[in-house]
PDB file of C-alpha atoms and ligand atoms in Angstrom:
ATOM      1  CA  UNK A 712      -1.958 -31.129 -66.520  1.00 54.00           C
ATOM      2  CA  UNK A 713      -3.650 -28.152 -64.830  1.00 65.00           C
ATOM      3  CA  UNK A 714      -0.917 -25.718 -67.041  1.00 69.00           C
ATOM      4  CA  UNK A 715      -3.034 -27.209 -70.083  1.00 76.00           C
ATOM      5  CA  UNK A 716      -6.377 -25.599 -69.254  1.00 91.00           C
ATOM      6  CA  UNK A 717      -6.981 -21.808 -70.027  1.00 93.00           C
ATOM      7  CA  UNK A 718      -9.418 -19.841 -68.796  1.00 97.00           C
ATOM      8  CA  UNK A 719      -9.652 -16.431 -69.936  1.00 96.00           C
ATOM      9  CA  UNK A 720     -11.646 -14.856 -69.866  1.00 98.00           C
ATOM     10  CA  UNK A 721     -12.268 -16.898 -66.588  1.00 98.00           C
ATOM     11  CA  UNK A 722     -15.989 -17.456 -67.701  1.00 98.00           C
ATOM     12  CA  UNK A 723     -17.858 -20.492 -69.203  1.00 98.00           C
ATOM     13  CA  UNK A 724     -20.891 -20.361 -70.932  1.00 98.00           C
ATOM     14  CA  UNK A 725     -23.519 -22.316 -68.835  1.00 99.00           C
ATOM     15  CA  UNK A 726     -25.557 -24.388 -71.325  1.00 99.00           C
ATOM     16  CA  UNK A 727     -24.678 -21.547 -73.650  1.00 98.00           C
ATOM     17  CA  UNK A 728     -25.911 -18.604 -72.631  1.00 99.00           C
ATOM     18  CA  UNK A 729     -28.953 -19.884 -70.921  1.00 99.00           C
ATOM     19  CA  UNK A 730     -29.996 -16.510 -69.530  1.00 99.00           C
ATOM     20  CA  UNK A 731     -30.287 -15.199 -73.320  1.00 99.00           C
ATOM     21  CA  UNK A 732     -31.777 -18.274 -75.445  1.00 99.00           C
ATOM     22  CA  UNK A 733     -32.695 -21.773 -74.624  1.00 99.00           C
ATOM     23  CA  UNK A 734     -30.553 -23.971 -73.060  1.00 99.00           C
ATOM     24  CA  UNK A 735     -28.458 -26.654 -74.746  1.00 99.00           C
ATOM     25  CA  UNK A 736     -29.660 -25.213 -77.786  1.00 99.00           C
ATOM     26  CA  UNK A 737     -27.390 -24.296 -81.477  1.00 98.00           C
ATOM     27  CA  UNK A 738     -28.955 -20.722 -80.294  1.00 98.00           C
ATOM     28  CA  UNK A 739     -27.764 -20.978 -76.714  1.00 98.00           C
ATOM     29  CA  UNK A 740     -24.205 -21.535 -78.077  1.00 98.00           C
ATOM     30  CA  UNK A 741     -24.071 -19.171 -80.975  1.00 98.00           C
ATOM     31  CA  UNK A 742     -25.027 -16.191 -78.395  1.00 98.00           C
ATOM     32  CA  UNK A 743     -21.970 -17.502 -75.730  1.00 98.00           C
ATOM     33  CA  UNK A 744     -19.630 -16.875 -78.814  1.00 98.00           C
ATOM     34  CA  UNK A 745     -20.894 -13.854 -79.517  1.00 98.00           C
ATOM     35  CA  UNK A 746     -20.730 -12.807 -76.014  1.00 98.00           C
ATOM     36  CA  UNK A 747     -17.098 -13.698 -76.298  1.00 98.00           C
ATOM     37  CA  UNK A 748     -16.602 -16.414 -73.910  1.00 98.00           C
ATOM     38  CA  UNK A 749     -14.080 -18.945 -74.909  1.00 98.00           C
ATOM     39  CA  UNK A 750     -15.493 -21.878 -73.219  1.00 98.00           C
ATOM     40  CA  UNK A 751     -19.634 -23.511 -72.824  1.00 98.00           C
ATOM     41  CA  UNK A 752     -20.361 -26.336 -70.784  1.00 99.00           C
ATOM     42  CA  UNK A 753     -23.606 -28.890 -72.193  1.00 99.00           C
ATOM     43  CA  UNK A 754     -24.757 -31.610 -70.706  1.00 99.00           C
ATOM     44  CA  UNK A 755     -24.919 -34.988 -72.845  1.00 98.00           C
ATOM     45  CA  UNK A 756     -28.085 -37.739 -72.618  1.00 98.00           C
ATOM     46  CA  UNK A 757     -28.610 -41.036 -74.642  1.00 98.00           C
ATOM     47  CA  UNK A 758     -32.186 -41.186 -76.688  1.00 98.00           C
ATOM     48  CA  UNK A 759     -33.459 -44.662 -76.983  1.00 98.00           C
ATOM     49  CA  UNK A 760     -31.777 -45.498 -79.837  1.00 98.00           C
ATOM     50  CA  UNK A 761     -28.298 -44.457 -78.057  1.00 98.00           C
ATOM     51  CA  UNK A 762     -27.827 -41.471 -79.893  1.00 98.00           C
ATOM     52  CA  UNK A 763     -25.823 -38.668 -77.817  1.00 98.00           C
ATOM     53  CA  UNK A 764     -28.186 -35.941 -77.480  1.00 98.00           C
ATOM     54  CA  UNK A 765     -27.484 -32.390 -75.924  1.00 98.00           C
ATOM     55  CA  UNK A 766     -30.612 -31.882 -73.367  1.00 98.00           C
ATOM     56  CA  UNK A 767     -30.581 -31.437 -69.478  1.00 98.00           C
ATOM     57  CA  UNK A 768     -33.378 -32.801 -67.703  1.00 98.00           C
ATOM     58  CA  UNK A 769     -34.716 -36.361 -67.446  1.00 98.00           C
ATOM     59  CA  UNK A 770     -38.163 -35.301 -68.836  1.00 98.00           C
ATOM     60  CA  UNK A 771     -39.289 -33.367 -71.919  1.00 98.00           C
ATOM     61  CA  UNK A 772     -41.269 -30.944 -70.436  1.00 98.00           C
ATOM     62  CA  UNK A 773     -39.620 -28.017 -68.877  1.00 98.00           C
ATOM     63  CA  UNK A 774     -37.432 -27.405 -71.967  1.00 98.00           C
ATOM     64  CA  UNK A 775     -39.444 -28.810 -74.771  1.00 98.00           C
ATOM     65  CA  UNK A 776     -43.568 -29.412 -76.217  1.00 98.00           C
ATOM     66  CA  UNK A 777     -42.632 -33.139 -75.548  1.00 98.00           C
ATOM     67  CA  UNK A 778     -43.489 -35.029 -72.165  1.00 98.00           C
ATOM     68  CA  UNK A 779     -41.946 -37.539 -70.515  1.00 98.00           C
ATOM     69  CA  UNK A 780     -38.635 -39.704 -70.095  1.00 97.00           C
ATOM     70  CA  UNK A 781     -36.052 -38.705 -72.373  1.00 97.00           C
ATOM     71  CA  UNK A 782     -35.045 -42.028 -73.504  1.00 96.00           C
ATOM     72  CA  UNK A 783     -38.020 -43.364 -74.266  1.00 97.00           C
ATOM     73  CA  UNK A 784     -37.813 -41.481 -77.733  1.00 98.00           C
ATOM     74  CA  UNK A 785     -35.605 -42.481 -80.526  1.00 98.00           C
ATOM     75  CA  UNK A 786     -33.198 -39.627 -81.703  1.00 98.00           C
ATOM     76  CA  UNK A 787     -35.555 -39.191 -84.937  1.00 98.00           C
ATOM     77  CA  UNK A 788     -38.234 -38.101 -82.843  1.00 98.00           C
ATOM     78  CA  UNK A 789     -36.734 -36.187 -80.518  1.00 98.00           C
ATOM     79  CA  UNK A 790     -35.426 -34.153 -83.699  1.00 98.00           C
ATOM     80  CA  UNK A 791     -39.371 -33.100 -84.241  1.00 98.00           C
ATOM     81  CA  UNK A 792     -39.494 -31.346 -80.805  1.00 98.00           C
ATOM     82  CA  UNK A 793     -38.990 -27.476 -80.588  1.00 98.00           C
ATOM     83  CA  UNK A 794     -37.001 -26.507 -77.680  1.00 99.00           C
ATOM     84  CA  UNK A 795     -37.001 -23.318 -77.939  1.00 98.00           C
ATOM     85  CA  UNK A 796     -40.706 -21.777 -77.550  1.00 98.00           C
ATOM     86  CA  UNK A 797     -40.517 -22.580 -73.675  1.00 98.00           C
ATOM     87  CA  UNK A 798     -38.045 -19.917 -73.438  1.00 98.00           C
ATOM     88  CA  UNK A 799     -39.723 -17.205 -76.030  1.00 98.00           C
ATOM     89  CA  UNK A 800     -41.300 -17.226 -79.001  1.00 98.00           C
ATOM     90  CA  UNK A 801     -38.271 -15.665 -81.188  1.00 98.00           C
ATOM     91  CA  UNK A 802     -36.856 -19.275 -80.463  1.00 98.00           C
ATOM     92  CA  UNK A 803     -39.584 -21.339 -81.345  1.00 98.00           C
ATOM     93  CA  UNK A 804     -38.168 -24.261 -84.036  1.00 98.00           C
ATOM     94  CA  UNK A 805     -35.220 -24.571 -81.844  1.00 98.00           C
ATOM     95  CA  UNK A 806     -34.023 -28.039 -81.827  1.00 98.00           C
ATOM     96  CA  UNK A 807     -32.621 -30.430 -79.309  1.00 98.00           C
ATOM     97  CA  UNK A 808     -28.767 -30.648 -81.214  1.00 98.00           C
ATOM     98  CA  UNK A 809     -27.206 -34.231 -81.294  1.00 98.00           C
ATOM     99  CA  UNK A 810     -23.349 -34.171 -80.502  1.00 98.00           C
ATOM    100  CA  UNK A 811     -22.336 -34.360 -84.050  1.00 96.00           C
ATOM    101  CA  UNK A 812     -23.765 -30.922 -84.305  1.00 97.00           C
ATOM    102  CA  UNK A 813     -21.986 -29.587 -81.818  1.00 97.00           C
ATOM    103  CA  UNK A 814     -19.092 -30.733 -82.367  1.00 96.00           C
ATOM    104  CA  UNK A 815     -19.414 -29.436 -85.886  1.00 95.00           C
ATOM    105  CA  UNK A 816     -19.677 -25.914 -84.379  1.00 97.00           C
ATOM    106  CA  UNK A 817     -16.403 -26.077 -81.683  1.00 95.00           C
ATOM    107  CA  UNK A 818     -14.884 -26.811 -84.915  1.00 92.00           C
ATOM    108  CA  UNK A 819     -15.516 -23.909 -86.758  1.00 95.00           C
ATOM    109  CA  UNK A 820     -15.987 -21.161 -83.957  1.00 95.00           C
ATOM    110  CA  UNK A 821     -12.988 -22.874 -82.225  1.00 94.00           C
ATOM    111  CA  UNK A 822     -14.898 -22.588 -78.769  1.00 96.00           C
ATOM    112  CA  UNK A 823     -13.201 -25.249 -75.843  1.00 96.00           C
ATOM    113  CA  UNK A 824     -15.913 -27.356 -74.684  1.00 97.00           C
ATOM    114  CA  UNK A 825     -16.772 -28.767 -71.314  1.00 98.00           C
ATOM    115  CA  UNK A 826     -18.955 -32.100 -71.952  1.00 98.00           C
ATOM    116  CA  UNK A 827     -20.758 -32.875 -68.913  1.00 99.00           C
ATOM    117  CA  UNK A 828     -22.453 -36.307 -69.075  1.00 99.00           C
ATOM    118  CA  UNK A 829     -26.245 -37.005 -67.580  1.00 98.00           C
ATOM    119  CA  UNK A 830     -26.758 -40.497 -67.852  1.00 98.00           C
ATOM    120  CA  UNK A 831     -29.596 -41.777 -66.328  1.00 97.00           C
ATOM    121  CA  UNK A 832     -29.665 -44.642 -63.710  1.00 96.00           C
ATOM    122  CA  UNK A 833     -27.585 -47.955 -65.650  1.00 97.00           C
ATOM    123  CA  UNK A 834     -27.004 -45.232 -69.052  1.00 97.00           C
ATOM    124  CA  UNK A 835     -23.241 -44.615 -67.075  1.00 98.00           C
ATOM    125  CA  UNK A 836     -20.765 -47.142 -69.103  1.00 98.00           C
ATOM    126  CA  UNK A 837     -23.104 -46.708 -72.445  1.00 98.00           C
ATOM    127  CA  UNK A 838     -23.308 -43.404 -72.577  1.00 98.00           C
ATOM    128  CA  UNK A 839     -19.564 -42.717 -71.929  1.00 98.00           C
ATOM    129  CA  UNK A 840     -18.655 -45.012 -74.413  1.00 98.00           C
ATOM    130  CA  UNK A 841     -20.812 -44.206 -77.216  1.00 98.00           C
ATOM    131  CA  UNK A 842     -19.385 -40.365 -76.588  1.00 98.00           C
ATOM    132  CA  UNK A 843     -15.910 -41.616 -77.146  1.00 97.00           C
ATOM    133  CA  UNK A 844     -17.134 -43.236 -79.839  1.00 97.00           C
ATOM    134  CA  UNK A 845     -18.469 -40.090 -81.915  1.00 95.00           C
ATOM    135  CA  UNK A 846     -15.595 -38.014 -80.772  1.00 94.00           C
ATOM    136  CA  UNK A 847     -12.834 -40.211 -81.571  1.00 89.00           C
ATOM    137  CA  UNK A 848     -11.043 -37.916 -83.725  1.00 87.00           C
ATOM    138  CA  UNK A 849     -11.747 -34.794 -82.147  1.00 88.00           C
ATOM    139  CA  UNK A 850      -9.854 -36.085 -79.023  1.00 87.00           C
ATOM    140  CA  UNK A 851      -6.985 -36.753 -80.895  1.00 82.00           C
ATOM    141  CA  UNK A 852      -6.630 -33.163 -82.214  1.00 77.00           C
ATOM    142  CA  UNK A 853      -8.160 -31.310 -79.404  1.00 68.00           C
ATOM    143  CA  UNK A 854      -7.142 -32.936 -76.289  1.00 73.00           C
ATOM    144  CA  UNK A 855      -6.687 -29.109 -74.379  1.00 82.00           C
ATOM    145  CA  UNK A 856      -9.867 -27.891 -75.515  1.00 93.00           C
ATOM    146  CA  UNK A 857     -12.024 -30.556 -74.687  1.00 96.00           C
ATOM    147  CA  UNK A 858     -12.430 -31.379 -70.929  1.00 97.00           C
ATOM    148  CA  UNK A 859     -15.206 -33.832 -69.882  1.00 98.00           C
ATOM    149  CA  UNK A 860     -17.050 -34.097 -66.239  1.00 98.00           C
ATOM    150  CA  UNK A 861     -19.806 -35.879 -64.505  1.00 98.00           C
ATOM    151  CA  UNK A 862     -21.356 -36.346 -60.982  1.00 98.00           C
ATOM    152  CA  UNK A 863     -21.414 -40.203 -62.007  1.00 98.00           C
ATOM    153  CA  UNK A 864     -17.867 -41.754 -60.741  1.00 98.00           C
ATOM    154  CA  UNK A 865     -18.710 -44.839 -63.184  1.00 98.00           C
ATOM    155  CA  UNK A 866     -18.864 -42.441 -65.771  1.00 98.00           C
ATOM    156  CA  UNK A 867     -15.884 -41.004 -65.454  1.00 98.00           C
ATOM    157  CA  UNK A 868     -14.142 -44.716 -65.040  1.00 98.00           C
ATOM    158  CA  UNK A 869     -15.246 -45.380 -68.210  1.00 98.00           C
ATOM    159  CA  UNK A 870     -14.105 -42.506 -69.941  1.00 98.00           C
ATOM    160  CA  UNK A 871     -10.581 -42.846 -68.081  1.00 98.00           C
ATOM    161  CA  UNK A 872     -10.374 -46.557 -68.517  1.00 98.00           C
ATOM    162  CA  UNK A 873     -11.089 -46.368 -72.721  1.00 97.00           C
ATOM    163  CA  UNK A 874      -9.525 -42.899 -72.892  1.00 95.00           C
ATOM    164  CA  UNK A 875      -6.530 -42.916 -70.418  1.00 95.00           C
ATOM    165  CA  UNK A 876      -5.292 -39.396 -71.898  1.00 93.00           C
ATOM    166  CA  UNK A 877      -8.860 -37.403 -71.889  1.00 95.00           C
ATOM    167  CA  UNK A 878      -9.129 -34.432 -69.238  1.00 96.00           C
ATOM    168  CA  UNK A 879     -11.942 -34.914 -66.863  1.00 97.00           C
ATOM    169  CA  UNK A 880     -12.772 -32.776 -63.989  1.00 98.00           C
ATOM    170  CA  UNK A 881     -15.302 -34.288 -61.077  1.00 98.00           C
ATOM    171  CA  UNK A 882     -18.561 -32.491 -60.215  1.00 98.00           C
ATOM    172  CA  UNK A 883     -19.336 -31.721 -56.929  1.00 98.00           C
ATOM    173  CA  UNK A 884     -22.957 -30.998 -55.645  1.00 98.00           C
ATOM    174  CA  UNK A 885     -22.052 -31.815 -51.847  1.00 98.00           C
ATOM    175  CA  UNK A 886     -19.243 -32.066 -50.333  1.00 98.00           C
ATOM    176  CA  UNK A 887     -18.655 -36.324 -50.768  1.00 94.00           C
ATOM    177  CA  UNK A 888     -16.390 -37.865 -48.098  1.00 93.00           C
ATOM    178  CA  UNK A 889     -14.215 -39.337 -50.739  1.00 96.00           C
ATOM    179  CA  UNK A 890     -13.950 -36.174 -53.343  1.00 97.00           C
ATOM    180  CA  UNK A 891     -10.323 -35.453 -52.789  1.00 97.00           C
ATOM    181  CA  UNK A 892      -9.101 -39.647 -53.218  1.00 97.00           C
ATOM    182  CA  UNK A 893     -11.542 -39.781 -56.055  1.00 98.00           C
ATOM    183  CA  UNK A 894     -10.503 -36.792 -57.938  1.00 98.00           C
ATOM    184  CA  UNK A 895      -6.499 -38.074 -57.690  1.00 98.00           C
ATOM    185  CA  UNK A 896      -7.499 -41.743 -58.758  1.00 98.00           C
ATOM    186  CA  UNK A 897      -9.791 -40.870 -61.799  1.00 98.00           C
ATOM    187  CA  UNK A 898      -6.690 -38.652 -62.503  1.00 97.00           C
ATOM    188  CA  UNK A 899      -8.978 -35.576 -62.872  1.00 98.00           C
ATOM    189  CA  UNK A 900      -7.337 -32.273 -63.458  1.00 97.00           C
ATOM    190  CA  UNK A 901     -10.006 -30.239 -63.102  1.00 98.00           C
ATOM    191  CA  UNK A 902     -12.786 -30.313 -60.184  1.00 98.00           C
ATOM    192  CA  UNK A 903     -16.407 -28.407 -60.485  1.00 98.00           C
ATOM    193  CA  UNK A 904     -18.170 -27.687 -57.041  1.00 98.00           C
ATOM    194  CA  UNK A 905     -21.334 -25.972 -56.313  1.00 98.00           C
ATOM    195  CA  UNK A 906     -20.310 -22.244 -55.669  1.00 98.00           C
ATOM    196  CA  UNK A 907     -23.114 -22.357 -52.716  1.00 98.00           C
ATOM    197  CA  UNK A 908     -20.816 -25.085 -51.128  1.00 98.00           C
ATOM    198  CA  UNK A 909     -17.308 -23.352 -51.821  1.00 98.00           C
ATOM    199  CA  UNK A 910     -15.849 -21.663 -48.927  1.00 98.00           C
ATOM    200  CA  UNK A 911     -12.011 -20.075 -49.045  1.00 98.00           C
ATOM    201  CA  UNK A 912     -10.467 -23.456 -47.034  1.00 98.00           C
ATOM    202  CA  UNK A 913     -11.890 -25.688 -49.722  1.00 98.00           C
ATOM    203  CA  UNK A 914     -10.872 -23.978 -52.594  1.00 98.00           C
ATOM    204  CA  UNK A 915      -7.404 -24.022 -50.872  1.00 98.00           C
ATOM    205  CA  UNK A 916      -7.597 -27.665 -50.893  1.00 97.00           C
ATOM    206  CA  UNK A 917      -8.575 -27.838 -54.212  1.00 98.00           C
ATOM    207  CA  UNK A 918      -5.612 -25.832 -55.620  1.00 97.00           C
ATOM    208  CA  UNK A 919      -3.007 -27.411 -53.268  1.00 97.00           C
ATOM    209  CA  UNK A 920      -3.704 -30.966 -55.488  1.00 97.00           C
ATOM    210  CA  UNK A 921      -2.629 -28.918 -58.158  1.00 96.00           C
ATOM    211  CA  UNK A 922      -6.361 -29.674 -60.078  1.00 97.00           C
ATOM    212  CA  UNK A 923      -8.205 -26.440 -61.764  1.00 98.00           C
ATOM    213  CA  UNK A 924     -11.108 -25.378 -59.572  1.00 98.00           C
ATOM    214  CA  UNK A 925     -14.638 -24.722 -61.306  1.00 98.00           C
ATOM    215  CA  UNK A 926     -17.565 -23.185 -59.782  1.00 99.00           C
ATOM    216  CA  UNK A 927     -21.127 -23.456 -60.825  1.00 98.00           C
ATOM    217  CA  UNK A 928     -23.471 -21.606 -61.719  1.00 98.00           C
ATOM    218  CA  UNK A 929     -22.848 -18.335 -60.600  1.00 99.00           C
ATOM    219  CA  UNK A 930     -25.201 -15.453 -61.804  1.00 98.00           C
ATOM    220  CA  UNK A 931     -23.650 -12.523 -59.997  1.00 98.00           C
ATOM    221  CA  UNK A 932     -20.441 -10.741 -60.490  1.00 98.00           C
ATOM    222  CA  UNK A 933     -19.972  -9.796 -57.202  1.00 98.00           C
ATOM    223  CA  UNK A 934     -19.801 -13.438 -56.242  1.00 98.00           C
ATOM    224  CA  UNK A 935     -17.878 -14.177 -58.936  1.00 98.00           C
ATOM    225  CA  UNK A 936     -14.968 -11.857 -57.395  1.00 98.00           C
ATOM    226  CA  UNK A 937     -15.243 -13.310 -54.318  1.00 98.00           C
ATOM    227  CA  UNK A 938     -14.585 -16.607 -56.215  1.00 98.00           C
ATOM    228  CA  UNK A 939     -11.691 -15.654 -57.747  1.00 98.00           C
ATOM    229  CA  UNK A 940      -9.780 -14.501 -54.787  1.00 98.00           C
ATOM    230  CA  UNK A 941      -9.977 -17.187 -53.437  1.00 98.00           C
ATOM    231  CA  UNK A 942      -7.894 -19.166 -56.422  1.00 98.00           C
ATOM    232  CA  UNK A 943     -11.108 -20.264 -58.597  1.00 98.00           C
ATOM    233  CA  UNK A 944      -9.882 -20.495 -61.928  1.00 98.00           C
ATOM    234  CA  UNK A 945     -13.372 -20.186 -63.476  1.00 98.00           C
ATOM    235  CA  UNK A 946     -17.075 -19.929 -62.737  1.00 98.00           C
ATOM    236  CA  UNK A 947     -19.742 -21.181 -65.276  1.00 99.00           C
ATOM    237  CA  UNK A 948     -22.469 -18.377 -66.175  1.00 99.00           C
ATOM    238  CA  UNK A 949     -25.518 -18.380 -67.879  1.00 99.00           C
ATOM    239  CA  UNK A 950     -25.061 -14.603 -67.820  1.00 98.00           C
ATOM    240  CA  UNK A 951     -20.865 -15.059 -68.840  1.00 98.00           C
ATOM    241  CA  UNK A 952     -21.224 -11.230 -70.111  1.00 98.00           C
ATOM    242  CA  UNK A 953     -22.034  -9.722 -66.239  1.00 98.00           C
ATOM    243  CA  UNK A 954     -19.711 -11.364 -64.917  1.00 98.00           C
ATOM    244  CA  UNK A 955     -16.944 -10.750 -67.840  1.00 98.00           C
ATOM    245  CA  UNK A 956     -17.656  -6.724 -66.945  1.00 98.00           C
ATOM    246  CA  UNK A 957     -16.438  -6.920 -63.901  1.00 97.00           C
ATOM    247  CA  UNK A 958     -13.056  -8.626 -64.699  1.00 96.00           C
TER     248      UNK A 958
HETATM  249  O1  LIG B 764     -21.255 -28.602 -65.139  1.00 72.40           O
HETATM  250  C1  LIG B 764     -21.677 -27.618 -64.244  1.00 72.40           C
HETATM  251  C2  LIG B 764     -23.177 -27.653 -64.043  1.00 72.40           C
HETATM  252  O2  LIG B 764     -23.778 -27.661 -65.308  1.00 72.40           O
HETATM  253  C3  LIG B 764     -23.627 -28.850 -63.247  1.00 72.40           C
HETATM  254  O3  LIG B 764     -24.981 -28.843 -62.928  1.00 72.40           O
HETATM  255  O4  LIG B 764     -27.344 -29.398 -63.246  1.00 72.40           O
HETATM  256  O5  LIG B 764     -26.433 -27.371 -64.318  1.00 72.40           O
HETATM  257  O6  LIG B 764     -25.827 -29.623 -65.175  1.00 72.40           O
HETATM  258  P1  LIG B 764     -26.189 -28.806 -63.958  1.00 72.40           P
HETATM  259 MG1  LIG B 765     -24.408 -29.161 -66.712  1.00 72.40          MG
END
């Protein structure tokens, strides 16, 4: 399975390019592409109305001129925020893009996508399932380009359970006592650790399961290196074109 993924340049777009426009913004992604990278990671949320929304946080604030929960707000609404002022005024009008959108745009730039999922506490079945839903027939076209992840295990069930064929890869914050039974049950070929966790042993680990290693979210080149002699097989950037001049 791990022969499917390719990763060169070894670099994924981090919510885009969040160093150079918004995050999780149609801006964010448009610059990764022009940067060159082949790959961008988002991060999916439900609104209220259970519409798959590409945003990070659980509140509105830090990234938008909304406050408060996320799903509280029907998708309609959440349409009216700008998302892109926060970050400079050349983005202001910015929009928070639903998954239709961005799917729209892997299609025609050809970018491979990594599709993290956020849900919030009880969201984990929902949300995976109303993903699935909306990318039904992008799965069965683009089943190497399109790898999924989440910290929540029930999330990933779900998507394995409904979607036995999907690629998933398991994210990794800390090191969890059960990461290495987990990642071979949910049948995961890829797994995404915290580069501040990674040390050479691990990522030997990691590769001896035969599963793709992924390292987030590494800003500097020099660790990137590191990273990669040690068998990581990609590190997600918001900066992707530092670390790309140093490969
Ligand atoms: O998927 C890698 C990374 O995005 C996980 O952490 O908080 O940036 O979504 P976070
Ligand atoms: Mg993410």
């Amino acid at each position: 399975m791990t022969a499917l993924l390719k990763f060169r340049p070894p670099v994924i777009g981090h919510r885009g390019a969040s160093a150079y426009a918004p995050e999780n913004t149609m801006a964010s992604f448009t610059k990764a592409a022009q940067l060159g990278v082949k790959w961008i990671e988002f991060d999916v949320m439900l609104s209220s109305d259970d519409e798959p929304i590409i945003f990070h946080d659980e509140l509105l604030d830090r990234t938008t001129n909304g406050c408060h929960e996320v799903d509280r707000f029907c998708s309609a609404y959440l349409r009216t925020l700008d998302a892109g002022a926060w970050f400079d005024a050349r983005f202001s009008g910015e929009r928070i893009p639903s998954l239709q959108q961005v799917l729209e745009f892997i299609d025609n730039t050809r970018l491979s996508v990594n599709i993290e999922l956020k849900p919030l506490p009880g969201q984990e079945r929902k949300l995976a399932l109303r993903i699935l839903k909306e990318m039904k027939s992008y799965l069965v076209q683009a089943k190497t380009t399109i790898l999924f992840s989440s910290f929540s295990v029930e999330a990933l069930q779900t998507l394995r359970e409904h979607a036995p064929d999907c690629l998933m890869g398991l994210l990794l914050h800390e090191w969890e006592p059960d990461w290495q039974a987990l990642s071979i049950s949910l049948q995961c070929v890829s797994v995404h650790v915290n580069h501040e966790i990674m040390t050479r042993e691990a990522a030997h680990k990691i590769k001896a399961l035969q599963k793709a290693l992924l390292c987030y979210t590494v800003n500097q080149p020099l660790r990137a290196l590191e990273l990669y002699s040690w068998g990581v097989d990609a590190v997600f950037s918001d900066a992707p074109d530092k670390i790309m001049r140093v490969l």
